PDB file of C-alpha atoms in Angstrom:
ATOM      1  CA  MET A   1       0.000   0.000   0.000  1.00 53.00           C
ATOM      2  CA  THR A   2       1.360   3.427  -0.975  1.00 58.00           C
ATOM      3  CA  VAL A   3       0.908   6.266   1.477  1.00 61.00           C
ATOM      4  CA  ALA A   4       0.400   9.723  -0.036  1.00 68.00           C
ATOM      5  CA  LEU A   5       2.605  12.403   1.474  1.00 77.00           C
ATOM      6  CA  SER A   6       1.699  16.009   1.972  1.00 84.00           C
ATOM      7  CA  CYS A   7       4.133  18.870   1.586  1.00 87.00           C
ATOM      8  CA  ARG A   8       6.064  19.617   4.764  1.00 88.00           C
ATOM      9  CA  ALA A   9       4.951  22.936   6.241  1.00 88.00           C
ATOM     10  CA  GLY A  10       7.645  25.579   5.906  1.00 89.00           C
ATOM     11  CA  CYS A  11       9.807  23.563   3.481  1.00 93.00           C
ATOM     12  CA  GLY A  12       9.617  25.167   0.015  1.00 94.00           C
ATOM     13  CA  ALA A  13      12.566  23.089  -1.269  1.00 95.00           C
ATOM     14  CA  CYS A  14      10.804  22.309  -4.545  1.00 94.00           C
ATOM     15  CA  CYS A  15      10.355  26.057  -5.124  1.00 95.00           C
ATOM     16  CA  ILE A  16      14.047  26.799  -4.556  1.00 96.00           C
ATOM     17  CA  ALA A  17      16.307  23.906  -5.623  1.00 95.00           C
ATOM     18  CA  PRO A  18      15.184  23.080  -9.183  1.00 94.00           C
ATOM     19  CA  SER A  19      15.366  25.292 -12.229  1.00 95.00           C
ATOM     20  CA  ILE A  20      12.090  26.071 -13.981  1.00 95.00           C
ATOM     21  CA  SER A  21      12.310  26.904 -17.671  1.00 95.00           C
ATOM     22  CA  SER A  22       8.692  27.943 -18.194  1.00 94.00           C
ATOM     23  CA  PRO A  23       7.373  31.409 -17.346  1.00 96.00           C
ATOM     24  CA  ILE A  24       6.184  32.102 -13.818  1.00 96.00           C
ATOM     25  CA  PRO A  25       4.190  35.241 -12.949  1.00 96.00           C
ATOM     26  CA  GLY A  26       6.870  37.756 -11.956  1.00 97.00           C
ATOM     27  CA  MET A  27       9.618  35.577 -13.491  1.00 97.00           C
ATOM     28  CA  PRO A  28       8.860  35.579 -17.248  1.00 97.00           C
ATOM     29  CA  HIS A  29      12.000  33.599 -18.106  1.00 97.00           C
ATOM     30  CA  GLY A  30      11.525  30.994 -15.389  1.00 96.00           C
ATOM     31  CA  LYS A  31      14.057  30.642 -12.579  1.00 97.00           C
ATOM     32  CA  PRO A  32      17.522  29.189 -12.199  1.00 96.00           C
ATOM     33  CA  ALA A  33      18.309  26.372  -9.785  1.00 96.00           C
ATOM     34  CA  GLY A  34      18.904  27.494  -6.220  1.00 95.00           C
ATOM     35  CA  VAL A  35      16.917  30.717  -6.619  1.00 97.00           C
ATOM     36  CA  ARG A  36      13.801  31.229  -4.534  1.00 97.00           C
ATOM     37  CA  CYS A  37      10.674  31.455  -6.711  1.00 97.00           C
ATOM     38  CA  ILE A  38       9.055  34.867  -6.507  1.00 97.00           C
ATOM     39  CA  GLN A  39       5.726  33.100  -5.848  1.00 97.00           C
ATOM     40  CA  LEU A  40       7.036  31.423  -2.692  1.00 96.00           C
ATOM     41  CA  THR A  41       5.521  33.203   0.294  1.00 95.00           C
ATOM     42  CA  GLU A  42       7.324  34.090   3.534  1.00 94.00           C
ATOM     43  CA  ASP A  43       5.983  30.906   5.126  1.00 94.00           C
ATOM     44  CA  ASN A  44       7.222  28.869   2.120  1.00 93.00           C
ATOM     45  CA  ARG A  45       3.894  28.223   0.446  1.00 91.00           C
ATOM     46  CA  CYS A  46       3.102  28.666  -3.248  1.00 93.00           C
ATOM     47  CA  ALA A  47       1.090  31.841  -3.830  1.00 94.00           C
ATOM     48  CA  ILE A  48      -0.263  30.477  -7.141  1.00 94.00           C
ATOM     49  CA  PHE A  49      -0.994  26.899  -6.050  1.00 90.00           C
ATOM     50  CA  GLY A  50      -3.995  25.539  -7.967  1.00 90.00           C
ATOM     51  CA  ARG A  51      -4.095  28.485 -10.362  1.00 94.00           C
ATOM     52  CA  PRO A  52      -3.761  28.090 -14.134  1.00 94.00           C
ATOM     53  CA  GLU A  53      -0.640  30.285 -14.329  1.00 93.00           C
ATOM     54  CA  ARG A  54       1.301  27.882 -12.104  1.00 94.00           C
ATOM     55  CA  PRO A  55       3.859  26.073 -14.294  1.00 94.00           C
ATOM     56  CA  LYS A  56       2.886  22.504 -15.214  1.00 93.00           C
ATOM     57  CA  VAL A  57       6.231  21.216 -13.965  1.00 91.00           C
ATOM     58  CA  CYS A  58       5.330  22.453 -10.486  1.00 91.00           C
ATOM     59  CA  GLY A  59       2.004  20.650 -10.514  1.00 88.00           C
ATOM     60  CA  GLY A  60       3.714  17.446 -11.608  1.00 89.00           C
ATOM     61  CA  LEU A  61       6.191  17.399  -8.728  1.00 88.00           C
ATOM     62  CA  ARG A  62       4.645  15.423  -5.904  1.00 89.00           C
ATOM     63  CA  PRO A  63       6.114  14.832  -2.437  1.00 90.00           C
ATOM     64  CA  GLU A  64       7.585  11.373  -1.911  1.00 91.00           C
ATOM     65  CA  VAL A  65       9.756   9.808   0.765  1.00 92.00           C
ATOM     66  CA  SER A  66      12.944   9.645  -1.332  1.00 92.00           C
ATOM     67  CA  MET A  67      12.716  13.331  -2.274  1.00 93.00           C
ATOM     68  CA  CYS A  68      11.441  14.822   0.966  1.00 93.00           C
ATOM     69  CA  GLY A  69      13.295  12.626   3.457  1.00 92.00           C
ATOM     70  CA  GLY A  70      13.133  13.578   7.100  1.00 92.00           C
ATOM     71  CA  ASP A  71      13.687  17.317   6.787  1.00 94.00           C
ATOM     72  CA  ARG A  72      14.003  20.352   4.525  1.00 93.00           C
ATOM     73  CA  GLN A  73      17.790  19.996   4.187  1.00 95.00           C
ATOM     74  CA  HIS A  74      17.371  16.490   2.785  1.00 96.00           C
ATOM     75  CA  ALA A  75      14.818  17.752   0.234  1.00 95.00           C
ATOM     76  CA  LEU A  76      17.059  20.651  -0.836  1.00 95.00           C
ATOM     77  CA  GLY A  77      20.024  18.302  -1.241  1.00 96.00           C
ATOM     78  CA  TRP A  78      18.085  15.620  -3.098  1.00 95.00           C
ATOM     79  CA  LEU A  79      16.532  18.122  -5.507  1.00 94.00           C
ATOM     80  CA  GLY A  80      19.905  19.823  -5.980  1.00 94.00           C
ATOM     81  CA  GLU A  81      21.494  16.503  -6.928  1.00 95.00           C
ATOM     82  CA  LEU A  82      18.663  15.767  -9.358  1.00 92.00           C
ATOM     83  CA  GLU A  83      19.099  19.211 -10.913  1.00 91.00           C
ATOM     84  CA  ALA A  84      22.840  18.662 -11.366  1.00 92.00           C
ATOM     85  CA  ALA A  85      22.277  15.204 -12.879  1.00 94.00           C
ATOM     86  CA  THR A  86      19.812  16.533 -15.448  1.00 87.00           C
ATOM     87  CA  ARG A  87      21.755  19.538 -16.729  1.00 82.00           C
TER      88      ARG A  87
END
């Protein structure tokens, strides 16, 4: 049985670590890896979650144990390694 994970409150790793090549409101050329998305709020939540202008790549990234691990630092590291491997 697979258990669905929810995003960790206050994490935001998926909005910082990976690059996004598609336009984001306020970031028309996307964002480079390691740069905080302009749509990430102070409490590390997506300000455009569920809205049509949210990039499709963001909606396709789902939390899972291997990516999220036990804490935010694990998620940042894992996503950073994935980014480097896919350049």
